[in-house]
JSON list of C-alpha atoms and ligand atoms in Angstrom, two decimals:
[
{"chain": "E", "resi": 1, "resn": "UNK", "atom": "CA", "xyz": [27.96, 7.55, 20.64]},
{"chain": "E", "resi": 2, "resn": "UNK", "atom": "CA", "xyz": [26.05, 8.28, 17.37]},
{"chain": "E", "resi": 3, "resn": "UNK", "atom": "CA", "xyz": [24.50, 11.84, 17.32]},
{"chain": "E", "resi": 4, "resn": "UNK", "atom": "CA", "xyz": [21.03, 10.50, 16.61]},
{"chain": "E", "resi": 5, "resn": "UNK", "atom": "CA", "xyz": [19.48, 7.63, 18.44]},
{"chain": "E", "resi": 6, "resn": "UNK", "atom": "CA", "xyz": [16.24, 5.97, 17.15]},
{"chain": "E", "resi": 7, "resn": "UNK", "atom": "CA", "xyz": [14.26, 3.37, 19.19]},
{"chain": "E", "resi": 8, "resn": "UNK", "atom": "CA", "xyz": [11.32, 1.47, 17.79]},
{"chain": "E", "resi": 9, "resn": "UNK", "atom": "CA", "xyz": [8.90, -0.21, 20.18]},
{"chain": "E", "resi": 10, "resn": "UNK", "atom": "CA", "xyz": [7.20, -2.88, 18.21]},
{"chain": "E", "resi": 11, "resn": "UNK", "atom": "CA", "xyz": [5.66, -6.38, 18.70]},
{"chain": "E", "resi": 12, "resn": "UNK", "atom": "CA", "xyz": [7.46, -7.21, 15.24]},
{"chain": "E", "resi": 13, "resn": "UNK", "atom": "CA", "xyz": [11.22, -6.49, 15.61]},
{"chain": "E", "resi": 14, "resn": "UNK", "atom": "CA", "xyz": [11.94, -8.68, 12.55]},
{"chain": "E", "resi": 15, "resn": "UNK", "atom": "CA", "xyz": [10.05, -6.22, 10.35]},
{"chain": "E", "resi": 16, "resn": "UNK", "atom": "CA", "xyz": [12.70, -3.61, 11.09]},
{"chain": "E", "resi": 17, "resn": "UNK", "atom": "CA", "xyz": [15.84, -5.20, 11.84]},
{"chain": "E", "resi": 18, "resn": "UNK", "atom": "CA", "xyz": [16.52, -6.39, 8.27]},
{"chain": "E", "resi": 19, "resn": "UNK", "atom": "CA", "xyz": [15.57, -2.92, 6.97]},
{"chain": "E", "resi": 20, "resn": "UNK", "atom": "CA", "xyz": [17.83, -1.20, 9.20]},
{"chain": "E", "resi": 21, "resn": "UNK", "atom": "CA", "xyz": [20.76, -3.27, 7.89]},
{"chain": "E", "resi": 22, "resn": "UNK", "atom": "CA", "xyz": [20.38, -2.22, 4.30]},
{"chain": "E", "resi": 23, "resn": "UNK", "atom": "CA", "xyz": [21.50, 0.57, 2.06]},
{"chain": "E", "resi": 24, "resn": "UNK", "atom": "CA", "xyz": [21.38, 4.18, 3.27]},
{"chain": "E", "resi": 25, "resn": "UNK", "atom": "CA", "xyz": [20.25, 3.31, 6.84]},
{"chain": "E", "resi": 26, "resn": "UNK", "atom": "CA", "xyz": [23.16, 0.60, 7.17]},
{"chain": "E", "resi": 27, "resn": "UNK", "atom": "CA", "xyz": [25.51, 3.22, 5.79]},
{"chain": "E", "resi": 28, "resn": "UNK", "atom": "CA", "xyz": [24.24, 5.87, 8.47]},
{"chain": "E", "resi": 29, "resn": "UNK", "atom": "CA", "xyz": [24.88, 3.26, 11.28]},
{"chain": "E", "resi": 30, "resn": "UNK", "atom": "CA", "xyz": [28.35, 2.33, 10.00]},
{"chain": "E", "resi": 31, "resn": "UNK", "atom": "CA", "xyz": [29.33, 6.11, 9.91]},
{"chain": "E", "resi": 32, "resn": "UNK", "atom": "CA", "xyz": [28.08, 6.35, 13.45]},
{"chain": "E", "resi": 33, "resn": "UNK", "atom": "CA", "xyz": [25.52, 9.03, 12.50]},
{"chain": "E", "resi": 34, "resn": "UNK", "atom": "CA", "xyz": [22.54, 7.15, 13.75]},
{"chain": "E", "resi": 35, "resn": "UNK", "atom": "CA", "xyz": [22.05, 4.39, 16.26]},
{"chain": "E", "resi": 36, "resn": "UNK", "atom": "CA", "xyz": [18.85, 2.13, 16.07]},
{"chain": "E", "resi": 37, "resn": "UNK", "atom": "CA", "xyz": [17.37, -0.25, 18.63]},
{"chain": "E", "resi": 38, "resn": "UNK", "atom": "CA", "xyz": [14.13, -2.14, 18.47]},
{"chain": "E", "resi": 39, "resn": "UNK", "atom": "CA", "xyz": [12.33, -3.06, 21.65]},
{"chain": "E", "resi": 40, "resn": "UNK", "atom": "CA", "xyz": [9.64, -5.64, 22.02]},
{"chain": "E", "resi": 41, "resn": "UNK", "atom": "CA", "xyz": [6.94, -5.10, 24.68]},
{"chain": "E", "resi": 42, "resn": "UNK", "atom": "CA", "xyz": [6.55, -8.75, 25.03]},
{"chain": "E", "resi": 43, "resn": "UNK", "atom": "CA", "xyz": [9.90, -8.77, 26.77]},
{"chain": "E", "resi": 44, "resn": "UNK", "atom": "CA", "xyz": [8.33, -6.60, 29.45]},
{"chain": "E", "resi": 45, "resn": "UNK", "atom": "CA", "xyz": [5.42, -8.78, 30.28]},
{"chain": "E", "resi": 46, "resn": "UNK", "atom": "CA", "xyz": [5.37, -10.55, 33.50]},
{"chain": "E", "resi": 47, "resn": "UNK", "atom": "CA", "xyz": [2.99, -13.37, 33.18]},
{"chain": "E", "resi": 48, "resn": "UNK", "atom": "CA", "xyz": [3.67, -16.96, 31.79]},
{"chain": "E", "resi": 49, "resn": "UNK", "atom": "CA", "xyz": [1.74, -16.22, 28.46]},
{"chain": "E", "resi": 50, "resn": "UNK", "atom": "CA", "xyz": [3.60, -13.06, 27.91]},
{"chain": "E", "resi": 51, "resn": "UNK", "atom": "CA", "xyz": [0.29, -11.30, 27.30]},
{"chain": "E", "resi": 52, "resn": "UNK", "atom": "CA", "xyz": [0.56, -7.90, 25.38]},
{"chain": "E", "resi": 53, "resn": "UNK", "atom": "CA", "xyz": [-3.13, -7.25, 24.52]},
{"chain": "E", "resi": 54, "resn": "UNK", "atom": "CA", "xyz": [-6.60, -7.53, 25.99]},
{"chain": "E", "resi": 55, "resn": "UNK", "atom": "CA", "xyz": [-10.38, -7.11, 25.08]},
{"chain": "E", "resi": 56, "resn": "UNK", "atom": "CA", "xyz": [-11.73, -3.55, 24.94]},
{"chain": "E", "resi": 57, "resn": "UNK", "atom": "CA", "xyz": [-13.75, -2.01, 27.68]},
{"chain": "E", "resi": 58, "resn": "UNK", "atom": "CA", "xyz": [-17.24, -1.38, 26.44]},
{"chain": "E", "resi": 59, "resn": "UNK", "atom": "CA", "xyz": [-17.12, -4.26, 24.05]},
{"chain": "E", "resi": 60, "resn": "UNK", "atom": "CA", "xyz": [-16.55, -4.48, 20.16]},
{"chain": "E", "resi": 61, "resn": "UNK", "atom": "CA", "xyz": [-14.26, -6.17, 17.82]},
{"chain": "E", "resi": 62, "resn": "UNK", "atom": "CA", "xyz": [-10.54, -6.39, 18.02]},
{"chain": "E", "resi": 63, "resn": "UNK", "atom": "CA", "xyz": [-7.98, -6.30, 20.86]},
{"chain": "E", "resi": 64, "resn": "UNK", "atom": "CA", "xyz": [-6.24, -3.32, 22.57]},
{"chain": "E", "resi": 65, "resn": "UNK", "atom": "CA", "xyz": [-2.46, -3.24, 23.62]},
{"chain": "E", "resi": 66, "resn": "UNK", "atom": "CA", "xyz": [-2.24, -3.49, 27.31]},
{"chain": "E", "resi": 67, "resn": "UNK", "atom": "CA", "xyz": [-0.65, -0.42, 29.08]},
{"chain": "E", "resi": 68, "resn": "UNK", "atom": "CA", "xyz": [1.82, -2.10, 31.43]},
{"chain": "E", "resi": 69, "resn": "UNK", "atom": "CA", "xyz": [4.20, -3.87, 28.96]},
{"chain": "E", "resi": 70, "resn": "UNK", "atom": "CA", "xyz": [4.18, -1.07, 26.48]},
{"chain": "E", "resi": 71, "resn": "UNK", "atom": "CA", "xyz": [4.81, 1.59, 29.02]},
{"chain": "E", "resi": 72, "resn": "UNK", "atom": "CA", "xyz": [7.75, -0.33, 30.67]},
{"chain": "E", "resi": 73, "resn": "UNK", "atom": "CA", "xyz": [9.05, -0.97, 26.99]},
{"chain": "E", "resi": 74, "resn": "UNK", "atom": "CA", "xyz": [8.94, 2.73, 26.26]},
{"chain": "E", "resi": 75, "resn": "UNK", "atom": "CA", "xyz": [10.42, 3.77, 29.79]},
{"chain": "E", "resi": 76, "resn": "UNK", "atom": "CA", "xyz": [13.35, 1.25, 29.32]},
{"chain": "E", "resi": 77, "resn": "UNK", "atom": "CA", "xyz": [14.77, 3.65, 26.76]},
{"chain": "E", "resi": 78, "resn": "UNK", "atom": "CA", "xyz": [13.14, 7.07, 27.70]},
{"chain": "E", "resi": 79, "resn": "UNK", "atom": "CA", "xyz": [15.41, 9.91, 28.62]},
{"chain": "E", "resi": 80, "resn": "UNK", "atom": "CA", "xyz": [14.73, 13.70, 29.16]},
{"chain": "E", "resi": 81, "resn": "UNK", "atom": "CA", "xyz": [15.66, 14.63, 25.60]},
{"chain": "E", "resi": 82, "resn": "UNK", "atom": "CA", "xyz": [13.42, 11.68, 23.95]},
{"chain": "E", "resi": 83, "resn": "UNK", "atom": "CA", "xyz": [10.59, 12.45, 21.82]},
{"chain": "E", "resi": 84, "resn": "UNK", "atom": "CA", "xyz": [7.83, 9.84, 21.75]},
{"chain": "E", "resi": 85, "resn": "UNK", "atom": "CA", "xyz": [6.07, 9.41, 18.44]},
{"chain": "E", "resi": 86, "resn": "UNK", "atom": "CA", "xyz": [2.97, 7.13, 18.02]},
{"chain": "E", "resi": 87, "resn": "UNK", "atom": "CA", "xyz": [2.50, 5.71, 14.85]},
{"chain": "E", "resi": 88, "resn": "UNK", "atom": "CA", "xyz": [-1.39, 5.62, 14.09]},
{"chain": "E", "resi": 89, "resn": "UNK", "atom": "CA", "xyz": [-3.85, 6.65, 11.46]},
{"chain": "E", "resi": 90, "resn": "UNK", "atom": "CA", "xyz": [-5.18, 9.23, 13.80]},
{"chain": "E", "resi": 91, "resn": "UNK", "atom": "CA", "xyz": [-1.89, 11.26, 13.65]},
{"chain": "E", "resi": 92, "resn": "UNK", "atom": "CA", "xyz": [-0.76, 14.26, 11.55]},
{"chain": "E", "resi": 93, "resn": "UNK", "atom": "CA", "xyz": [0.03, 12.89, 8.11]},
{"chain": "E", "resi": 94, "resn": "UNK", "atom": "CA", "xyz": [3.76, 12.74, 7.22]},
{"chain": "E", "resi": 95, "resn": "UNK", "atom": "CA", "xyz": [5.19, 15.36, 4.98]},
{"chain": "E", "resi": 96, "resn": "UNK", "atom": "CA", "xyz": [8.62, 16.44, 4.07]},
{"chain": "E", "resi": 97, "resn": "UNK", "atom": "CA", "xyz": [8.48, 19.25, 6.64]},
{"chain": "E", "resi": 98, "resn": "UNK", "atom": "CA", "xyz": [7.46, 16.73, 9.39]},
{"chain": "E", "resi": 99, "resn": "UNK", "atom": "CA", "xyz": [10.47, 14.37, 8.27]},
{"chain": "E", "resi": 100, "resn": "UNK", "atom": "CA", "xyz": [12.66, 17.49, 8.61]},
{"chain": "E", "resi": 101, "resn": "UNK", "atom": "CA", "xyz": [11.44, 18.32, 12.14]},
{"chain": "E", "resi": 102, "resn": "UNK", "atom": "CA", "xyz": [12.03, 14.79, 13.26]},
{"chain": "E", "resi": 103, "resn": "UNK", "atom": "CA", "xyz": [15.41, 14.66, 11.74]},
{"chain": "E", "resi": 104, "resn": "UNK", "atom": "CA", "xyz": [16.45, 17.72, 14.08]},
{"chain": "E", "resi": 105, "resn": "UNK", "atom": "CA", "xyz": [15.55, 15.46, 17.31]},
{"chain": "E", "resi": 106, "resn": "UNK", "atom": "CA", "xyz": [18.40, 13.63, 19.05]},
{"chain": "E", "resi": 107, "resn": "UNK", "atom": "CA", "xyz": [16.52, 10.81, 20.50]},
{"chain": "E", "resi": 108, "resn": "UNK", "atom": "CA", "xyz": [13.25, 9.47, 18.87]},
{"chain": "E", "resi": 109, "resn": "UNK", "atom": "CA", "xyz": [11.19, 6.58, 20.14]},
{"chain": "E", "resi": 110, "resn": "UNK", "atom": "CA", "xyz": [8.56, 5.26, 17.75]},
{"chain": "E", "resi": 111, "resn": "UNK", "atom": "CA", "xyz": [5.74, 3.45, 19.34]},
{"chain": "E", "resi": 112, "resn": "UNK", "atom": "CA", "xyz": [4.03, 1.02, 16.97]},
{"chain": "E", "resi": 113, "resn": "UNK", "atom": "CA", "xyz": [0.32, 0.08, 17.73]},
{"chain": "E", "resi": 114, "resn": "UNK", "atom": "CA", "xyz": [-1.09, -3.14, 16.77]},
{"chain": "E", "resi": 115, "resn": "UNK", "atom": "CA", "xyz": [-4.64, -4.68, 16.79]},
{"chain": "E", "resi": 116, "resn": "UNK", "atom": "CA", "xyz": [-7.20, -1.94, 17.31]},
{"chain": "E", "resi": 117, "resn": "UNK", "atom": "CA", "xyz": [-4.43, 0.23, 18.91]},
{"chain": "E", "resi": 118, "resn": "UNK", "atom": "CA", "xyz": [-2.94, 1.12, 22.21]},
{"chain": "E", "resi": 119, "resn": "UNK", "atom": "CA", "xyz": [-4.67, 1.90, 25.67]},
{"chain": "E", "resi": 120, "resn": "UNK", "atom": "CA", "xyz": [-5.28, 5.67, 25.57]},
{"chain": "E", "resi": 121, "resn": "UNK", "atom": "CA", "xyz": [-3.34, 6.11, 28.89]},
{"chain": "E", "resi": 122, "resn": "UNK", "atom": "CA", "xyz": [-0.30, 5.18, 27.32]},
{"chain": "E", "resi": 123, "resn": "UNK", "atom": "CA", "xyz": [-0.77, 8.07, 24.99]},
{"chain": "E", "resi": 124, "resn": "UNK", "atom": "CA", "xyz": [-1.66, 10.48, 27.89]},
{"chain": "E", "resi": 125, "resn": "UNK", "atom": "CA", "xyz": [1.35, 9.42, 29.93]},
{"chain": "E", "resi": 126, "resn": "UNK", "atom": "CA", "xyz": [4.20, 9.27, 27.46]},
{"chain": "E", "resi": 127, "resn": "UNK", "atom": "CA", "xyz": [3.32, 10.24, 23.90]},
{"chain": "E", "resi": 128, "resn": "UNK", "atom": "CA", "xyz": [4.42, 13.55, 22.43]},
{"chain": "E", "resi": 129, "resn": "UNK", "atom": "CA", "xyz": [3.32, 13.35, 18.89]},
{"chain": "E", "resi": 130, "resn": "UNK", "atom": "CA", "xyz": [1.12, 11.02, 16.61]},
{"chain": "E", "resi": 131, "resn": "UNK", "atom": "CA", "xyz": [2.19, 10.60, 13.09]},
{"chain": "E", "resi": 132, "resn": "UNK", "atom": "CA", "xyz": [0.20, 8.73, 10.22]},
{"chain": "E", "resi": 133, "resn": "UNK", "atom": "CA", "xyz": [1.80, 7.81, 6.94]},
{"chain": "E", "resi": 134, "resn": "UNK", "atom": "CA", "xyz": [-1.48, 8.41, 4.97]},
{"chain": "E", "resi": 135, "resn": "UNK", "atom": "CA", "xyz": [-5.16, 7.78, 4.99]},
{"chain": "E", "resi": 136, "resn": "UNK", "atom": "CA", "xyz": [-5.19, 3.89, 5.04]},
{"chain": "E", "resi": 137, "resn": "UNK", "atom": "CA", "xyz": [-5.10, 1.36, 7.67]},
{"chain": "E", "resi": 138, "resn": "UNK", "atom": "CA", "xyz": [-2.01, -1.00, 8.12]},
{"chain": "E", "resi": 139, "resn": "UNK", "atom": "CA", "xyz": [-2.20, -4.20, 10.29]},
{"chain": "E", "resi": 140, "resn": "UNK", "atom": "CA", "xyz": [0.59, -2.62, 12.57]},
{"chain": "E", "resi": 141, "resn": "UNK", "atom": "CA", "xyz": [2.67, 0.51, 12.90]},
{"chain": "E", "resi": 142, "resn": "UNK", "atom": "CA", "xyz": [6.14, -1.22, 12.18]},
{"chain": "E", "resi": 143, "resn": "UNK", "atom": "CA", "xyz": [5.99, -0.44, 8.34]},
{"chain": "E", "resi": 144, "resn": "UNK", "atom": "CA", "xyz": [4.78, 3.03, 9.13]},
{"chain": "E", "resi": 145, "resn": "UNK", "atom": "CA", "xyz": [7.68, 3.74, 11.49]},
{"chain": "E", "resi": 146, "resn": "UNK", "atom": "CA", "xyz": [10.01, 2.41, 8.80]},
{"chain": "E", "resi": 147, "resn": "UNK", "atom": "CA", "xyz": [8.62, 4.80, 6.27]},
{"chain": "E", "resi": 148, "resn": "UNK", "atom": "CA", "xyz": [9.13, 7.72, 8.63]},
{"chain": "E", "resi": 149, "resn": "UNK", "atom": "CA", "xyz": [12.48, 6.69, 9.58]},
{"chain": "E", "resi": 150, "resn": "UNK", "atom": "CA", "xyz": [13.62, 6.27, 5.90]},
{"chain": "E", "resi": 151, "resn": "UNK", "atom": "CA", "xyz": [12.22, 9.83, 5.21]},
{"chain": "E", "resi": 152, "resn": "UNK", "atom": "CA", "xyz": [13.98, 11.49, 8.09]},
{"chain": "E", "resi": 153, "resn": "UNK", "atom": "CA", "xyz": [17.24, 9.75, 8.35]},
{"chain": "E", "resi": 154, "resn": "UNK", "atom": "CA", "xyz": [18.24, 10.87, 4.83]},
{"chain": "E", "resi": 155, "resn": "UNK", "atom": "CA", "xyz": [17.86, 14.37, 6.01]},
{"chain": "E", "resi": 156, "resn": "UNK", "atom": "CA", "xyz": [20.46, 14.02, 8.84]},
{"chain": "E", "resi": 157, "resn": "UNK", "atom": "CA", "xyz": [23.63, 15.87, 7.69]},
{"chain": "E", "resi": 158, "resn": "UNK", "atom": "CA", "xyz": [26.15, 13.33, 6.36]},
{"chain": "E", "resi": 159, "resn": "UNK", "atom": "CA", "xyz": [23.68, 10.48, 5.61]},
{"chain": "E", "resi": 160, "resn": "UNK", "atom": "CA", "xyz": [23.34, 11.21, 1.98]},
{"chain": "E", "resi": 161, "resn": "UNK", "atom": "CA", "xyz": [26.77, 11.34, 0.05]},
{"chain": "E", "resi": 162, "resn": "UNK", "atom": "CA", "xyz": [27.89, 14.13, -2.29]},
{"chain": "E", "resi": 163, "resn": "UNK", "atom": "CA", "xyz": [26.36, 11.89, -5.07]},
{"chain": "E", "resi": 164, "resn": "UNK", "atom": "CA", "xyz": [22.90, 12.61, -4.12]},
{"chain": "E", "resi": 165, "resn": "UNK", "atom": "CA", "xyz": [21.25, 15.53, -2.55]},
{"chain": "E", "resi": 166, "resn": "UNK", "atom": "CA", "xyz": [18.20, 16.14, -0.44]},
{"chain": "E", "resi": 167, "resn": "UNK", "atom": "CA", "xyz": [18.00, 19.85, -1.60]},
{"chain": "E", "resi": 168, "resn": "UNK", "atom": "CA", "xyz": [16.92, 19.58, -5.18]},
{"chain": "E", "resi": 169, "resn": "UNK", "atom": "CA", "xyz": [13.94, 17.20, -5.11]},
{"chain": "E", "resi": 170, "resn": "UNK", "atom": "CA", "xyz": [10.25, 16.86, -4.87]},
{"chain": "E", "resi": 171, "resn": "UNK", "atom": "CA", "xyz": [8.50, 18.55, -1.94]},
{"chain": "E", "resi": 172, "resn": "UNK", "atom": "CA", "xyz": [11.44, 20.72, -0.98]},
{"chain": "E", "resi": 173, "resn": "UNK", "atom": "CA", "xyz": [12.48, 24.31, -2.16]},
{"chain": "E", "resi": 174, "resn": "UNK", "atom": "CA", "xyz": [10.04, 25.54, -4.80]},
{"chain": "E", "resi": 175, "resn": "UNK", "atom": "CA", "xyz": [7.22, 23.10, -4.02]},
{"chain": "E", "resi": 176, "resn": "UNK", "atom": "CA", "xyz": [7.15, 21.39, -7.37]},
{"chain": "E", "resi": 177, "resn": "UNK", "atom": "CA", "xyz": [7.51, 17.67, -8.17]},
{"chain": "E", "resi": 178, "resn": "UNK", "atom": "CA", "xyz": [10.93, 16.72, -9.77]},
{"chain": "E", "resi": 179, "resn": "UNK", "atom": "CA", "xyz": [11.51, 16.80, -13.64]},
{"chain": "E", "resi": 180, "resn": "UNK", "atom": "CA", "xyz": [12.20, 13.63, -15.44]},
{"chain": "E", "resi": 181, "resn": "UNK", "atom": "CA", "xyz": [15.68, 12.10, -15.42]},
{"chain": "E", "resi": 182, "resn": "UNK", "atom": "CA", "xyz": [17.72, 10.38, -18.22]},
{"chain": "E", "resi": 183, "resn": "UNK", "atom": "CA", "xyz": [21.04, 8.49, -18.21]},
{"chain": "E", "resi": 184, "resn": "UNK", "atom": "CA", "xyz": [22.78, 6.52, -21.25]},
{"chain": "E", "resi": 185, "resn": "UNK", "atom": "CA", "xyz": [22.17, 5.06, -23.43]},
{"chain": "E", "resi": 186, "resn": "UNK", "atom": "CA", "xyz": [21.11, 8.23, -25.59]},
{"chain": "E", "resi": 187, "resn": "UNK", "atom": "CA", "xyz": [18.83, 5.87, -27.64]},
{"chain": "E", "resi": 188, "resn": "UNK", "atom": "CA", "xyz": [16.60, 3.28, -25.98]},
{"chain": "E", "resi": 189, "resn": "UNK", "atom": "CA", "xyz": [13.80, 1.17, -27.36]},
{"chain": "E", "resi": 190, "resn": "UNK", "atom": "CA", "xyz": [13.11, 3.81, -29.95]},
{"chain": "E", "resi": 191, "resn": "UNK", "atom": "CA", "xyz": [13.03, 6.57, -27.43]},
{"chain": "E", "resi": 192, "resn": "UNK", "atom": "CA", "xyz": [15.73, 9.46, -27.42]},
{"chain": "E", "resi": 193, "resn": "UNK", "atom": "CA", "xyz": [16.91, 11.62, -24.51]},
{"chain": "E", "resi": 194, "resn": "UNK", "atom": "CA", "xyz": [15.41, 15.07, -24.90]},
{"chain": "E", "resi": 195, "resn": "UNK", "atom": "CA", "xyz": [17.76, 17.05, -27.26]},
{"chain": "E", "resi": 196, "resn": "UNK", "atom": "CA", "xyz": [18.09, 20.05, -24.83]},
{"chain": "E", "resi": 197, "resn": "UNK", "atom": "CA", "xyz": [19.75, 17.80, -22.22]},
{"chain": "E", "resi": 198, "resn": "UNK", "atom": "CA", "xyz": [22.60, 16.81, -24.69]},
{"chain": "E", "resi": 199, "resn": "UNK", "atom": "CA", "xyz": [23.17, 20.63, -25.59]},
{"chain": "E", "resi": 200, "resn": "UNK", "atom": "CA", "xyz": [25.36, 21.71, -22.81]},
{"chain": "E", "resi": 201, "resn": "UNK", "atom": "CA", "xyz": [23.37, 24.92, -22.59]},
{"chain": "E", "resi": 202, "resn": "UNK", "atom": "CA", "xyz": [22.75, 25.11, -18.83]},
{"chain": "E", "resi": 203, "resn": "UNK", "atom": "CA", "xyz": [20.36, 27.93, -19.01]},
{"chain": "E", "resi": 204, "resn": "UNK", "atom": "CA", "xyz": [18.27, 26.10, -21.40]},
{"chain": "E", "resi": 205, "resn": "UNK", "atom": "CA", "xyz": [18.52, 22.82, -19.51]},
{"chain": "E", "resi": 206, "resn": "UNK", "atom": "CA", "xyz": [17.34, 24.70, -16.23]},
{"chain": "E", "resi": 207, "resn": "UNK", "atom": "CA", "xyz": [14.31, 26.15, -17.95]},
{"chain": "E", "resi": 208, "resn": "UNK", "atom": "CA", "xyz": [13.41, 22.88, -19.52]},
{"chain": "E", "resi": 209, "resn": "UNK", "atom": "CA", "xyz": [13.45, 21.10, -16.13]},
{"chain": "E", "resi": 210, "resn": "UNK", "atom": "CA", "xyz": [11.46, 23.90, -14.64]},
{"chain": "E", "resi": 211, "resn": "UNK", "atom": "CA", "xyz": [8.79, 23.71, -17.26]},
{"chain": "E", "resi": 212, "resn": "UNK", "atom": "CA", "xyz": [8.67, 19.89, -16.85]},
{"chain": "E", "resi": 213, "resn": "UNK", "atom": "CA", "xyz": [8.32, 20.25, -12.96]},
{"chain": "E", "resi": 214, "resn": "UNK", "atom": "CA", "xyz": [5.50, 22.76, -13.37]},
{"chain": "E", "resi": 215, "resn": "UNK", "atom": "CA", "xyz": [3.66, 20.66, -16.00]},
{"chain": "E", "resi": 216, "resn": "UNK", "atom": "CA", "xyz": [4.13, 17.29, -14.08]},
{"chain": "E", "resi": 217, "resn": "UNK", "atom": "CA", "xyz": [2.81, 19.01, -10.83]},
{"chain": "E", "resi": 218, "resn": "UNK", "atom": "CA", "xyz": [-0.13, 20.59, -12.56]},
{"chain": "E", "resi": 219, "resn": "UNK", "atom": "CA", "xyz": [-1.24, 17.19, -13.95]},
{"chain": "E", "resi": 220, "resn": "UNK", "atom": "CA", "xyz": [-0.42, 14.76, -11.04]},
{"chain": "E", "resi": 221, "resn": "UNK", "atom": "CA", "xyz": [-0.74, 17.09, -7.99]},
{"chain": "E", "resi": 222, "resn": "UNK", "atom": "CA", "xyz": [-2.56, 20.41, -8.52]},
{"chain": "E", "resi": 223, "resn": "UNK", "atom": "CA", "xyz": [-3.31, 20.56, -4.77]},
{"chain": "E", "resi": 224, "resn": "UNK", "atom": "CA", "xyz": [0.40, 21.18, -4.29]},
{"chain": "E", "resi": 225, "resn": "UNK", "atom": "CA", "xyz": [0.16, 24.24, -6.44]},
{"chain": "E", "resi": 226, "resn": "UNK", "atom": "CA", "xyz": [-2.83, 25.58, -4.27]},
{"chain": "E", "resi": 227, "resn": "UNK", "atom": "CA", "xyz": [-0.47, 26.30, -1.22]},
{"chain": "E", "resi": 228, "resn": "UNK", "atom": "CA", "xyz": [0.18, 22.72, -0.04]},
{"chain": "E", "resi": 229, "resn": "UNK", "atom": "CA", "xyz": [-0.97, 20.52, 2.52]},
{"chain": "E", "resi": 230, "resn": "UNK", "atom": "CA", "xyz": [-1.82, 21.35, 5.97]},
{"chain": "E", "resi": 231, "resn": "UNK", "atom": "CA", "xyz": [0.42, 19.26, 8.41]},
{"chain": "E", "resi": 232, "resn": "UNK", "atom": "CA", "xyz": [-0.42, 21.11, 11.43]},
{"chain": "E", "resi": 233, "resn": "UNK", "atom": "CA", "xyz": [-2.12, 18.27, 13.06]},
{"chain": "E", "resi": 234, "resn": "UNK", "atom": "CA", "xyz": [-5.64, 17.47, 13.86]},
{"chain": "C", "resi": 1, "resn": "ADE", "atom": "N1", "xyz": [-0.99, 2.11, 11.83]},
{"chain": "C", "resi": 1, "resn": "ADE", "atom": "C1", "xyz": [-1.86, 1.70, 10.97]},
{"chain": "C", "resi": 1, "resn": "ADE", "atom": "N2", "xyz": [-2.20, 2.39, 10.09]},
{"chain": "C", "resi": 1, "resn": "ADE", "atom": "C2", "xyz": [-1.26, 3.35, 9.97]},
{"chain": "C", "resi": 1, "resn": "ADE", "atom": "C3", "xyz": [-1.03, 4.49, 9.25]},
{"chain": "C", "resi": 1, "resn": "ADE", "atom": "N3", "xyz": [-1.68, 4.86, 8.18]},
{"chain": "C", "resi": 1, "resn": "ADE", "atom": "N4", "xyz": [-0.14, 5.42, 9.64]},
{"chain": "C", "resi": 1, "resn": "ADE", "atom": "C4", "xyz": [0.71, 5.16, 10.74]},
{"chain": "C", "resi": 1, "resn": "ADE", "atom": "N5", "xyz": [0.55, 4.21, 11.67]},
{"chain": "C", "resi": 1, "resn": "ADE", "atom": "C5", "xyz": [-0.54, 3.24, 11.25]}
]
């Protein structure tokens, strides 16, 4: 049994299964570090039309996901150690710290909303945590779940090979954005690799990288220098 188990409850399984079969995620599965399952609430309906949504009480536009199929879908995979995470714009906004927190959970169940959202009682009954991937609205939570899963799975020990590291990169450690990278050729379309990187002087290289990091952070994300973002929830 893989050490980490991730379940996604969504009306659009196809949006995730292809993605789980590629690249890093595929490798994590092959190495038995993570197991993925996708659960469709439509499979937990009991009417001939397989109805998963209904009109909102109180009126208004849009549809709301019905509680029964959704709760049954979640409960079909729920265990005492599960952490149930709802994907919704109302959640705490994803940060590297939140990704790290989720990477330490053995069993995650991501619940993806659709239409105007889910019946509030599903949240009260089963949801532990709500996460948003940013201040914009997607048509459903499946892509948002994929983003969160991608950010967290690469932090599970053993998922990234020795060739890449999650320790020395943007949003970790010193809080600065990453410095620019170069590889061969040395001369490309009139542009040269900065001389210092060819010097072999490791102290000078480290200093150049630190200066680049500070400068790009000051220009692109001055908010990161003012103590960072609050991810304590709201
Ligand atoms: N569902 C719709 N919009 C979303 C967002 N920004 N984050 C997470 N889930 C969502």
